[in-house]
Amino acid sequence: MQRLSSATLLLLVTAGLAMLSSVVCQAQPGSNQEVATDRPAAKPPIMYWEEYNPKSTLVVPENRVTSARYPFVDVHAHQFRAAMLPGEQVDNLLSAMDGLNM
């Protein structure tokens, strides 16, 4: 599953709140917005969360991070199976961790 950036999440929340506030304004008596009552309400098209994929308009220089700036220890690791791996696979795992400055 793809993680959303904080900017995308903020955009989604803001759009959702805007839609919710417009619905609440229409439902309140005495609001300035006119509500047509002589025709049935049209159902809005349904868009599921997985289908929402807006094009990003953010223009910034790309900065790919290939290794940690400072050495770190991964305290939440799933390397408990490493004890059961053959020696060659353990060496591959250790070299991958070294490549990340881990």
PDB file of N, CA and C in Angstrom:
ATOM      1  N   MET A   1       0.840  -1.170   0.000  1.00  0.00           N
ATOM      2  CA  MET A   1       0.000   0.000   0.000  1.00  0.00           C
ATOM      3  C   MET A   1       0.884   1.232   0.000  1.00  0.00           C
ATOM      4  N   GLN A   2       0.528   2.196  -0.802  1.00  0.00           N
ATOM      5  CA  GLN A   2       1.335   3.391  -0.963  1.00  0.00           C
ATOM      6  C   GLN A   2       1.013   4.380   0.148  1.00  0.00           C
ATOM      7  N   ARG A   3       2.046   4.968   0.740  1.00  0.00           N
ATOM      8  CA  ARG A   3       1.853   5.966   1.785  1.00  0.00           C
ATOM      9  C   ARG A   3       1.631   7.328   1.144  1.00  0.00           C
ATOM     10  N   LEU A   4       0.794   8.132   1.756  1.00  0.00           N
ATOM     11  CA  LEU A   4       0.519   9.461   1.247  1.00  0.00           C
ATOM     12  C   LEU A   4       1.426  10.473   1.931  1.00  0.00           C
ATOM     13  N   SER A   5       1.821  11.483   1.179  1.00  0.00           N
ATOM     14  CA  SER A   5       2.620  12.547   1.774  1.00  0.00           C
ATOM     15  C   SER A   5       1.719  13.392   2.657  1.00  0.00           C
ATOM     16  N   SER A   6       2.314  14.138   3.565  1.00  0.00           N
ATOM     17  CA  SER A   6       1.523  14.972   4.463  1.00  0.00           C
ATOM     18  C   SER A   6       0.794  16.058   3.691  1.00  0.00           C
ATOM     19  N   ALA A   7       1.372  16.558   2.603  1.00  0.00           N
ATOM     20  CA  ALA A   7       0.700  17.584   1.800  1.00  0.00           C
ATOM     21  C   ALA A   7      -0.545  17.010   1.138  1.00  0.00           C
ATOM     22  N   THR A   8      -0.460  15.787   0.614  1.00  0.00           N
ATOM     23  CA  THR A   8      -1.612  15.158  -0.020  1.00  0.00           C
ATOM     24  C   THR A   8      -2.706  14.883   1.007  1.00  0.00           C
ATOM     25  N   LEU A   9      -2.312  14.410   2.178  1.00  0.00           N
ATOM     26  CA  LEU A   9      -3.278  14.141   3.233  1.00  0.00           C
ATOM     27  C   LEU A   9      -3.959  15.427   3.680  1.00  0.00           C
ATOM     28  N   LEU A  10      -3.208  16.515   3.816  1.00  0.00           N
ATOM     29  CA  LEU A  10      -3.782  17.797   4.197  1.00  0.00           C
ATOM     30  C   LEU A  10      -4.762  18.275   3.136  1.00  0.00           C
ATOM     31  N   LEU A  11      -4.433  18.098   1.865  1.00  0.00           N
ATOM     32  CA  LEU A  11      -5.323  18.483   0.774  1.00  0.00           C
ATOM     33  C   LEU A  11      -6.627  17.693   0.831  1.00  0.00           C
ATOM     34  N   LEU A  12      -6.538  16.395   1.079  1.00  0.00           N
ATOM     35  CA  LEU A  12      -7.733  15.562   1.159  1.00  0.00           C
ATOM     36  C   LEU A  12      -8.620  15.961   2.328  1.00  0.00           C
ATOM     37  N   VAL A  13      -8.016  16.218   3.468  1.00  0.00           N
ATOM     38  CA  VAL A  13      -8.785  16.612   4.650  1.00  0.00           C
ATOM     39  C   VAL A  13      -9.453  17.954   4.414  1.00  0.00           C
ATOM     40  N   THR A  14      -8.732  18.909   3.825  1.00  0.00           N
ATOM     41  CA  THR A  14      -9.296  20.226   3.548  1.00  0.00           C
ATOM     42  C   THR A  14     -10.459  20.131   2.572  1.00  0.00           C
ATOM     43  N   ALA A  15     -10.300  19.342   1.515  1.00  0.00           N
ATOM     44  CA  ALA A  15     -11.381  19.169   0.540  1.00  0.00           C
ATOM     45  C   ALA A  15     -12.593  18.516   1.195  1.00  0.00           C
ATOM     46  N   GLY A  16     -12.362  17.541   2.047  1.00  0.00           N
ATOM     47  CA  GLY A  16     -13.463  16.878   2.734  1.00  0.00           C
ATOM     48  C   GLY A  16     -14.210  17.824   3.657  1.00  0.00           C
ATOM     49  N   LEU A  17     -13.472  18.662   4.391  1.00  0.00           N
ATOM     50  CA  LEU A  17     -14.116  19.627   5.276  1.00  0.00           C
ATOM     51  C   LEU A  17     -14.894  20.675   4.489  1.00  0.00           C
ATOM     52  N   ALA A  18     -14.374  21.091   3.337  1.00  0.00           N
ATOM     53  CA  ALA A  18     -15.089  22.052   2.500  1.00  0.00           C
ATOM     54  C   ALA A  18     -16.398  21.457   2.005  1.00  0.00           C
ATOM     55  N   MET A  19     -16.362  20.208   1.583  1.00  0.00           N
ATOM     56  CA  MET A  19     -17.583  19.556   1.116  1.00  0.00           C
ATOM     57  C   MET A  19     -18.582  19.410   2.265  1.00  0.00           C
ATOM     58  N   LEU A  20     -18.100  19.044   3.435  1.00  0.00           N
ATOM     59  CA  LEU A  20     -18.964  18.873   4.592  1.00  0.00           C
ATOM     60  C   LEU A  20     -19.598  20.193   4.994  1.00  0.00           C
ATOM     61  N   SER A  21     -18.834  21.277   4.990  1.00  0.00           N
ATOM     62  CA  SER A  21     -19.388  22.571   5.383  1.00  0.00           C
ATOM     63  C   SER A  21     -20.437  23.049   4.383  1.00  0.00           C
ATOM     64  N   SER A  22     -20.259  22.754   3.090  1.00  0.00           N
ATOM     65  CA  SER A  22     -21.264  23.169   2.112  1.00  0.00           C
ATOM     66  C   SER A  22     -22.560  22.393   2.311  1.00  0.00           C
ATOM     67  N   VAL A  23     -22.463  21.134   2.684  1.00  0.00           N
ATOM     68  CA  VAL A  23     -23.661  20.335   2.950  1.00  0.00           C
ATOM     69  C   VAL A  23     -24.377  20.854   4.190  1.00  0.00           C
ATOM     70  N   VAL A  24     -23.625  21.202   5.219  1.00  0.00           N
ATOM     71  CA  VAL A  24     -24.223  21.704   6.456  1.00  0.00           C
ATOM     72  C   VAL A  24     -24.907  23.039   6.200  1.00  0.00           C
ATOM     73  N   CYS A  25     -24.293  23.924   5.396  1.00  0.00           N
ATOM     74  CA  CYS A  25     -24.897  25.221   5.084  1.00  0.00           C
ATOM     75  C   CYS A  25     -26.202  25.048   4.331  1.00  0.00           C
ATOM     76  N   GLN A  26     -26.261  24.080   3.424  1.00  0.00           N
ATOM     77  CA  GLN A  26     -27.485  23.855   2.660  1.00  0.00           C
ATOM     78  C   GLN A  26     -28.585  23.293   3.552  1.00  0.00           C
ATOM     79  N   ALA A  27     -28.216  22.548   4.563  1.00  0.00           N
ATOM     80  CA  ALA A  27     -29.206  21.900   5.420  1.00  0.00           C
ATOM     81  C   ALA A  27     -29.776  22.854   6.461  1.00  0.00           C
ATOM     82  N   GLN A  28     -29.099  23.943   6.760  1.00  0.00           N
ATOM     83  CA  GLN A  28     -29.563  24.850   7.801  1.00  0.00           C
ATOM     84  C   GLN A  28     -30.624  25.797   7.242  1.00  0.00           C
ATOM     85  N   PRO A  29     -31.743  25.950   7.973  1.00  0.00           N
ATOM     86  CA  PRO A  29     -32.762  26.901   7.518  1.00  0.00           C
ATOM     87  C   PRO A  29     -32.230  28.327   7.638  1.00  0.00           C
ATOM     88  N   GLY A  30     -32.581  29.158   6.679  1.00  0.00           N
ATOM     89  CA  GLY A  30     -32.155  30.549   6.709  1.00  0.00           C
ATOM     90  C   GLY A  30     -30.768  30.773   6.137  1.00  0.00           C
ATOM     91  N   SER A  31     -30.156  29.753   5.561  1.00  0.00           N
ATOM     92  CA  SER A  31     -28.834  29.954   4.967  1.00  0.00           C
ATOM     93  C   SER A  31     -28.988  30.739   3.679  1.00  0.00           C
ATOM     94  N   ASN A  32     -27.930  31.382   3.248  1.00  0.00           N
ATOM     95  CA  ASN A  32     -27.965  32.223   2.061  1.00  0.00           C
ATOM     96  C   ASN A  32     -28.007  31.418   0.768  1.00  0.00           C
ATOM     97  N   GLN A  33     -27.701  30.154   0.834  1.00  0.00           N
ATOM     98  CA  GLN A  33     -27.671  29.333  -0.371  1.00  0.00           C
ATOM     99  C   GLN A  33     -29.067  28.795  -0.660  1.00  0.00           C
ATOM    100  N   GLU A  34     -29.455  28.871  -1.933  1.00  0.00           N
ATOM    101  CA  GLU A  34     -30.752  28.349  -2.327  1.00  0.00           C
ATOM    102  C   GLU A  34     -30.654  26.847  -2.556  1.00  0.00           C
ATOM    103  N   VAL A  35     -31.683  26.147  -2.115  1.00  0.00           N
ATOM    104  CA  VAL A  35     -31.738  24.704  -2.296  1.00  0.00           C
ATOM    105  C   VAL A  35     -32.964  24.402  -3.146  1.00  0.00           C
ATOM    106  N   ALA A  36     -32.754  23.771  -4.291  1.00  0.00           N
ATOM    107  CA  ALA A  36     -33.872  23.423  -5.168  1.00  0.00           C
ATOM    108  C   ALA A  36     -34.612  22.242  -4.582  1.00  0.00           C
ATOM    109  N   THR A  37     -35.910  22.425  -4.344  1.00  0.00           N
ATOM    110  CA  THR A  37     -36.706  21.353  -3.760  1.00  0.00           C
ATOM    111  C   THR A  37     -37.676  20.746  -4.758  1.00  0.00           C
ATOM    112  N   ASP A  38     -37.818  21.351  -5.958  1.00  0.00           N
ATOM    113  CA  ASP A  38     -38.783  20.854  -6.920  1.00  0.00           C
ATOM    114  C   ASP A  38     -38.262  19.688  -7.748  1.00  0.00           C
ATOM    115  N   ARG A  39     -36.987  19.385  -7.657  1.00  0.00           N
ATOM    116  CA  ARG A  39     -36.429  18.249  -8.406  1.00  0.00           C
ATOM    117  C   ARG A  39     -35.664  17.342  -7.444  1.00  0.00           C
ATOM    118  N   PRO A  40     -35.609  16.072  -7.773  1.00  0.00           N
ATOM    119  CA  PRO A  40     -34.885  15.158  -6.880  1.00  0.00           C
ATOM    120  C   PRO A  40     -33.386  15.467  -6.889  1.00  0.00           C
ATOM    121  N   ALA A  41     -32.789  15.271  -5.761  1.00  0.00           N
ATOM    122  CA  ALA A  41     -31.348  15.530  -5.627  1.00  0.00           C
ATOM    123  C   ALA A  41     -30.566  14.521  -6.449  1.00  0.00           C
ATOM    124  N   ALA A  42     -29.600  15.009  -7.219  1.00  0.00           N
ATOM    125  CA  ALA A  42     -28.757  14.122  -8.020  1.00  0.00           C
ATOM    126  C   ALA A  42     -27.739  13.455  -7.116  1.00  0.00           C
ATOM    127  N   LYS A  43     -27.523  12.191  -7.355  1.00  0.00           N
ATOM    128  CA  LYS A  43     -26.531  11.475  -6.553  1.00  0.00           C
ATOM    129  C   LYS A  43     -25.139  11.851  -7.039  1.00  0.00           C
ATOM    130  N   PRO A  44     -24.263  12.224  -6.130  1.00  0.00           N
ATOM    131  CA  PRO A  44     -22.894  12.543  -6.566  1.00  0.00           C
ATOM    132  C   PRO A  44     -22.173  11.270  -6.989  1.00  0.00           C
ATOM    133  N   PRO A  45     -21.257  11.398  -7.951  1.00  0.00           N
ATOM    134  CA  PRO A  45     -20.510  10.199  -8.352  1.00  0.00           C
ATOM    135  C   PRO A  45     -19.670   9.694  -7.187  1.00  0.00           C
ATOM    136  N   ILE A  46     -19.574   8.389  -7.075  1.00  0.00           N
ATOM    137  CA  ILE A  46     -18.818   7.780  -5.977  1.00  0.00           C
ATOM    138  C   ILE A  46     -17.381   7.570  -6.427  1.00  0.00           C
ATOM    139  N   MET A  47     -16.453   8.069  -5.633  1.00  0.00           N
ATOM    140  CA  MET A  47     -15.035   7.831  -5.898  1.00  0.00           C
ATOM    141  C   MET A  47     -14.455   7.189  -4.644  1.00  0.00           C
ATOM    142  N   TYR A  48     -13.896   6.044  -4.830  1.00  0.00           N
ATOM    143  CA  TYR A  48     -13.298   5.348  -3.706  1.00  0.00           C
ATOM    144  C   TYR A  48     -11.890   5.864  -3.445  1.00  0.00           C
ATOM    145  N   TRP A  49     -11.425   5.681  -2.231  1.00  0.00           N
ATOM    146  CA  TRP A  49     -10.120   6.164  -1.801  1.00  0.00           C
ATOM    147  C   TRP A  49      -9.002   5.659  -2.712  1.00  0.00           C
ATOM    148  N   GLU A  50      -9.085   4.423  -3.127  1.00  0.00           N
ATOM    149  CA  GLU A  50      -8.039   3.837  -3.959  1.00  0.00           C
ATOM    150  C   GLU A  50      -7.974   4.477  -5.342  1.00  0.00           C
ATOM    151  N   GLU A  51      -9.091   5.045  -5.810  1.00  0.00           N
ATOM    152  CA  GLU A  51      -9.140   5.651  -7.134  1.00  0.00           C
ATOM    153  C   GLU A  51      -8.609   7.077  -7.148  1.00  0.00           C
ATOM    154  N   TYR A  52      -8.551   7.727  -5.992  1.00  0.00           N
ATOM    155  CA  TYR A  52      -8.128   9.125  -5.925  1.00  0.00           C
ATOM    156  C   TYR A  52      -6.622   9.210  -6.112  1.00  0.00           C
ATOM    157  N   ASN A  53      -6.194   9.802  -7.208  1.00  0.00           N
ATOM    158  CA  ASN A  53      -4.776   9.920  -7.512  1.00  0.00           C
ATOM    159  C   ASN A  53      -4.536  11.238  -8.249  1.00  0.00           C
ATOM    160  N   PRO A  54      -4.564  12.368  -7.518  1.00  0.00           N
ATOM    161  CA  PRO A  54      -4.405  13.645  -8.193  1.00  0.00           C
ATOM    162  C   PRO A  54      -2.978  13.849  -8.689  1.00  0.00           C
ATOM    163  N   LYS A  55      -2.849  14.647  -9.742  1.00  0.00           N
ATOM    164  CA  LYS A  55      -1.534  14.964 -10.269  1.00  0.00           C
ATOM    165  C   LYS A  55      -0.890  16.011  -9.366  1.00  0.00           C
ATOM    166  N   SER A  56       0.333  15.767  -8.972  1.00  0.00           N
ATOM    167  CA  SER A  56       1.038  16.690  -8.092  1.00  0.00           C
ATOM    168  C   SER A  56       1.433  17.944  -8.852  1.00  0.00           C
ATOM    169  N   THR A  57       1.216  19.093  -8.236  1.00  0.00           N
ATOM    170  CA  THR A  57       1.619  20.365  -8.819  1.00  0.00           C
ATOM    171  C   THR A  57       2.791  20.974  -8.067  1.00  0.00           C
ATOM    172  N   LEU A  58       3.319  20.258  -7.116  1.00  0.00           N
ATOM    173  CA  LEU A  58       4.446  20.729  -6.327  1.00  0.00           C
ATOM    174  C   LEU A  58       5.719  20.644  -7.164  1.00  0.00           C
ATOM    175  N   VAL A  59       6.442  21.742  -7.242  1.00  0.00           N
ATOM    176  CA  VAL A  59       7.672  21.786  -8.023  1.00  0.00           C
ATOM    177  C   VAL A  59       8.819  22.136  -7.086  1.00  0.00           C
ATOM    178  N   VAL A  60       9.614  21.146  -6.744  1.00  0.00           N
ATOM    179  CA  VAL A  60      10.768  21.330  -5.872  1.00  0.00           C
ATOM    180  C   VAL A  60      11.903  20.462  -6.397  1.00  0.00           C
ATOM    181  N   PRO A  61      13.133  20.817  -6.074  1.00  0.00           N
ATOM    182  CA  PRO A  61      14.233  19.949  -6.496  1.00  0.00           C
ATOM    183  C   PRO A  61      14.160  18.603  -5.777  1.00  0.00           C
ATOM    184  N   GLU A  62      14.497  17.562  -6.507  1.00  0.00           N
ATOM    185  CA  GLU A  62      14.452  16.218  -5.938  1.00  0.00           C
ATOM    186  C   GLU A  62      15.709  15.966  -5.117  1.00  0.00           C
ATOM    187  N   ASN A  63      15.535  15.349  -3.971  1.00  0.00           N
ATOM    188  CA  ASN A  63      16.657  15.050  -3.091  1.00  0.00           C
ATOM    189  C   ASN A  63      16.541  13.597  -2.647  1.00  0.00           C
ATOM    190  N   ARG A  64      17.175  12.709  -3.383  1.00  0.00           N
ATOM    191  CA  ARG A  64      17.119  11.286  -3.036  1.00  0.00           C
ATOM    192  C   ARG A  64      18.118  10.988  -1.925  1.00  0.00           C
ATOM    193  N   VAL A  65      17.642  10.338  -0.889  1.00  0.00           N
ATOM    194  CA  VAL A  65      18.489   9.954   0.232  1.00  0.00           C
ATOM    195  C   VAL A  65      18.844   8.488   0.048  1.00  0.00           C
ATOM    196  N   THR A  66      20.125   8.197  -0.096  1.00  0.00           N
ATOM    197  CA  THR A  66      20.551   6.818  -0.338  1.00  0.00           C
ATOM    198  C   THR A  66      21.130   6.159   0.904  1.00  0.00           C
ATOM    199  N   SER A  67      21.549   6.965   1.862  1.00  0.00           N
ATOM    200  CA  SER A  67      22.053   6.379   3.110  1.00  0.00           C
ATOM    201  C   SER A  67      21.821   7.371   4.243  1.00  0.00           C
ATOM    202  N   ALA A  68      21.846   6.866   5.444  1.00  0.00           N
ATOM    203  CA  ALA A  68      21.642   7.716   6.607  1.00  0.00           C
ATOM    204  C   ALA A  68      22.837   8.642   6.802  1.00  0.00           C
ATOM    205  N   ARG A  69      22.567   9.845   7.259  1.00  0.00           N
ATOM    206  CA  ARG A  69      23.643  10.791   7.517  1.00  0.00           C
ATOM    207  C   ARG A  69      24.472  10.328   8.712  1.00  0.00           C
ATOM    208  N   TYR A  70      23.800   9.776   9.697  1.00  0.00           N
ATOM    209  CA  TYR A  70      24.468   9.296  10.899  1.00  0.00           C
ATOM    210  C   TYR A  70      24.163   7.808  11.063  1.00  0.00           C
ATOM    211  N   PRO A  71      25.087   7.040  11.612  1.00  0.00           N
ATOM    212  CA  PRO A  71      24.792   5.619  11.853  1.00  0.00           C
ATOM    213  C   PRO A  71      23.609   5.473  12.811  1.00  0.00           C
ATOM    214  N   PHE A  72      22.830   4.448  12.617  1.00  0.00           N
ATOM    215  CA  PHE A  72      21.696   4.221  13.500  1.00  0.00           C
ATOM    216  C   PHE A  72      21.513   2.736  13.753  1.00  0.00           C
ATOM    217  N   VAL A  73      20.737   2.434  14.745  1.00  0.00           N
ATOM    218  CA  VAL A  73      20.417   1.055  15.084  1.00  0.00           C
ATOM    219  C   VAL A  73      18.919   0.885  14.899  1.00  0.00           C
ATOM    220  N   ASP A  74      18.530  -0.080  14.088  1.00  0.00           N
ATOM    221  CA  ASP A  74      17.117  -0.355  13.857  1.00  0.00           C
ATOM    222  C   ASP A  74      16.613  -1.206  15.011  1.00  0.00           C
ATOM    223  N   VAL A  75      15.904  -0.565  15.954  1.00  0.00           N
ATOM    224  CA  VAL A  75      15.422  -1.308  17.116  1.00  0.00           C
ATOM    225  C   VAL A  75      14.133  -2.054  16.818  1.00  0.00           C
ATOM    226  N   HIS A  76      13.508  -1.745  15.695  1.00  0.00           N
ATOM    227  CA  HIS A  76      12.311  -2.472  15.302  1.00  0.00           C
ATOM    228  C   HIS A  76      12.629  -3.219  14.008  1.00  0.00           C
ATOM    229  N   ALA A  77      13.209  -4.347  14.145  1.00  0.00           N
ATOM    230  CA  ALA A  77      13.615  -5.129  12.983  1.00  0.00           C
ATOM    231  C   ALA A  77      12.983  -6.512  13.041  1.00  0.00           C
ATOM    232  N   HIS A  78      12.884  -7.117  11.894  1.00  0.00           N
ATOM    233  CA  HIS A  78      12.350  -8.478  11.801  1.00  0.00           C
ATOM    234  C   HIS A  78      13.475  -9.412  11.358  1.00  0.00           C
ATOM    235  N   GLN A  79      14.602  -9.267  11.976  1.00  0.00           N
ATOM    236  CA  GLN A  79      15.765 -10.059  11.614  1.00  0.00           C
ATOM    237  C   GLN A  79      15.901 -11.310  12.494  1.00  0.00           C
ATOM    238  N   PHE A  80      14.847 -11.658  13.217  1.00  0.00           N
ATOM    239  CA  PHE A  80      14.924 -12.840  14.068  1.00  0.00           C
ATOM    240  C   PHE A  80      15.124 -14.108  13.250  1.00  0.00           C
ATOM    241  N   ARG A  81      14.738 -14.056  11.977  1.00  0.00           N
ATOM    242  CA  ARG A  81      14.929 -15.221  11.115  1.00  0.00           C
ATOM    243  C   ARG A  81      16.379 -15.340  10.642  1.00  0.00           C
ATOM    244  N   ALA A  82      17.186 -14.307  10.865  1.00  0.00           N
ATOM    245  CA  ALA A  82      18.567 -14.314  10.387  1.00  0.00           C
ATOM    246  C   ALA A  82      19.363 -15.449  11.021  1.00  0.00           C
ATOM    247  N   ALA A  83      18.985 -15.872  12.199  1.00  0.00           N
ATOM    248  CA  ALA A  83      19.689 -16.975  12.859  1.00  0.00           C
ATOM    249  C   ALA A  83      19.500 -18.289  12.096  1.00  0.00           C
ATOM    250  N   MET A  84      18.426 -18.377  11.314  1.00  0.00           N
ATOM    251  CA  MET A  84      18.156 -19.599  10.574  1.00  0.00           C
ATOM    252  C   MET A  84      18.636 -19.522   9.122  1.00  0.00           C
ATOM    253  N   LEU A  85      19.177 -18.371   8.694  1.00  0.00           N
ATOM    254  CA  LEU A  85      19.624 -18.217   7.310  1.00  0.00           C
ATOM    255  C   LEU A  85      20.999 -18.839   7.105  1.00  0.00           C
ATOM    256  N   PRO A  86      21.256 -19.306   5.886  1.00  0.00           N
ATOM    257  CA  PRO A  86      22.606 -19.773   5.579  1.00  0.00           C
ATOM    258  C   PRO A  86      23.585 -18.594   5.633  1.00  0.00           C
ATOM    259  N   GLY A  87      24.849 -18.896   5.804  1.00  0.00           N
ATOM    260  CA  GLY A  87      25.882 -17.879   5.967  1.00  0.00           C
ATOM    261  C   GLY A  87      25.941 -16.858   4.851  1.00  0.00           C
ATOM    262  N   GLU A  88      25.748 -17.296   3.609  1.00  0.00           N
ATOM    263  CA  GLU A  88      25.825 -16.374   2.464  1.00  0.00           C
ATOM    264  C   GLU A  88      24.711 -15.335   2.523  1.00  0.00           C
ATOM    265  N   GLN A  89      23.503 -15.755   2.912  1.00  0.00           N
ATOM    266  CA  GLN A  89      22.389 -14.817   3.002  1.00  0.00           C
ATOM    267  C   GLN A  89      22.579 -13.834   4.153  1.00  0.00           C
ATOM    268  N   VAL A  90      23.191 -14.307   5.229  1.00  0.00           N
ATOM    269  CA  VAL A  90      23.487 -13.406   6.349  1.00  0.00           C
ATOM    270  C   VAL A  90      24.497 -12.360   5.906  1.00  0.00           C
ATOM    271  N   ASP A  91      25.502 -12.772   5.133  1.00  0.00           N
ATOM    272  CA  ASP A  91      26.487 -11.817   4.615  1.00  0.00           C
ATOM    273  C   ASP A  91      25.820 -10.786   3.709  1.00  0.00           C
ATOM    274  N   ASN A  92      24.883 -11.231   2.867  1.00  0.00           N
ATOM    275  CA  ASN A  92      24.145 -10.303   2.001  1.00  0.00           C
ATOM    276  C   ASN A  92      23.323  -9.311   2.820  1.00  0.00           C
ATOM    277  N   LEU A  93      22.686  -9.813   3.871  1.00  0.00           N
ATOM    278  CA  LEU A  93      21.894  -8.953   4.744  1.00  0.00           C
ATOM    279  C   LEU A  93      22.785  -7.909   5.430  1.00  0.00           C
ATOM    280  N   LEU A  94      23.929  -8.347   5.924  1.00  0.00           N
ATOM    281  CA  LEU A  94      24.843  -7.422   6.608  1.00  0.00           C
ATOM    282  C   LEU A  94      25.409  -6.393   5.658  1.00  0.00           C
ATOM    283  N   SER A  95      25.711  -6.787   4.428  1.00  0.00           N
ATOM    284  CA  SER A  95      26.239  -5.815   3.466  1.00  0.00           C
ATOM    285  C   SER A  95      25.168  -4.814   3.064  1.00  0.00           C
ATOM    286  N   ALA A  96      23.908  -5.248   2.988  1.00  0.00           N
ATOM    287  CA  ALA A  96      22.818  -4.310   2.703  1.00  0.00           C
ATOM    288  C   ALA A  96      22.646  -3.320   3.838  1.00  0.00           C
ATOM    289  N   MET A  97      22.757  -3.804   5.081  1.00  0.00           N
ATOM    290  CA  MET A  97      22.640  -2.920   6.238  1.00  0.00           C
ATOM    291  C   MET A  97      23.830  -1.953   6.286  1.00  0.00           C
ATOM    292  N   ASP A  98      25.019  -2.429   5.941  1.00  0.00           N
ATOM    293  CA  ASP A  98      26.177  -1.531   5.896  1.00  0.00           C
ATOM    294  C   ASP A  98      26.007  -0.467   4.824  1.00  0.00           C
ATOM    295  N   GLY A  99      25.396  -0.829   3.707  1.00  0.00           N
ATOM    296  CA  GLY A  99      25.175   0.128   2.631  1.00  0.00           C
ATOM    297  C   GLY A  99      24.219   1.262   3.039  1.00  0.00           C
ATOM    298  N   LEU A 100      23.376   0.991   4.020  1.00  0.00           N
ATOM    299  CA  LEU A 100      22.462   2.005   4.536  1.00  0.00           C
ATOM    300  C   LEU A 100      23.062   2.763   5.718  1.00  0.00           C
ATOM    301  N   ASN A 101      24.322   2.465   6.057  1.00  0.00           N
ATOM    302  CA  ASN A 101      24.981   3.068   7.217  1.00  0.00           C
ATOM    303  C   ASN A 101      24.257   2.689   8.493  1.00  0.00           C
ATOM    304  N   MET A 102      23.839   1.444   8.546  1.00  0.00           N
ATOM    305  CA  MET A 102      23.033   0.947   9.667  1.00  0.00           C
ATOM    306  C   MET A 102      23.866   0.058  10.557  1.00  0.00           C
TER     307      MET A 102
END
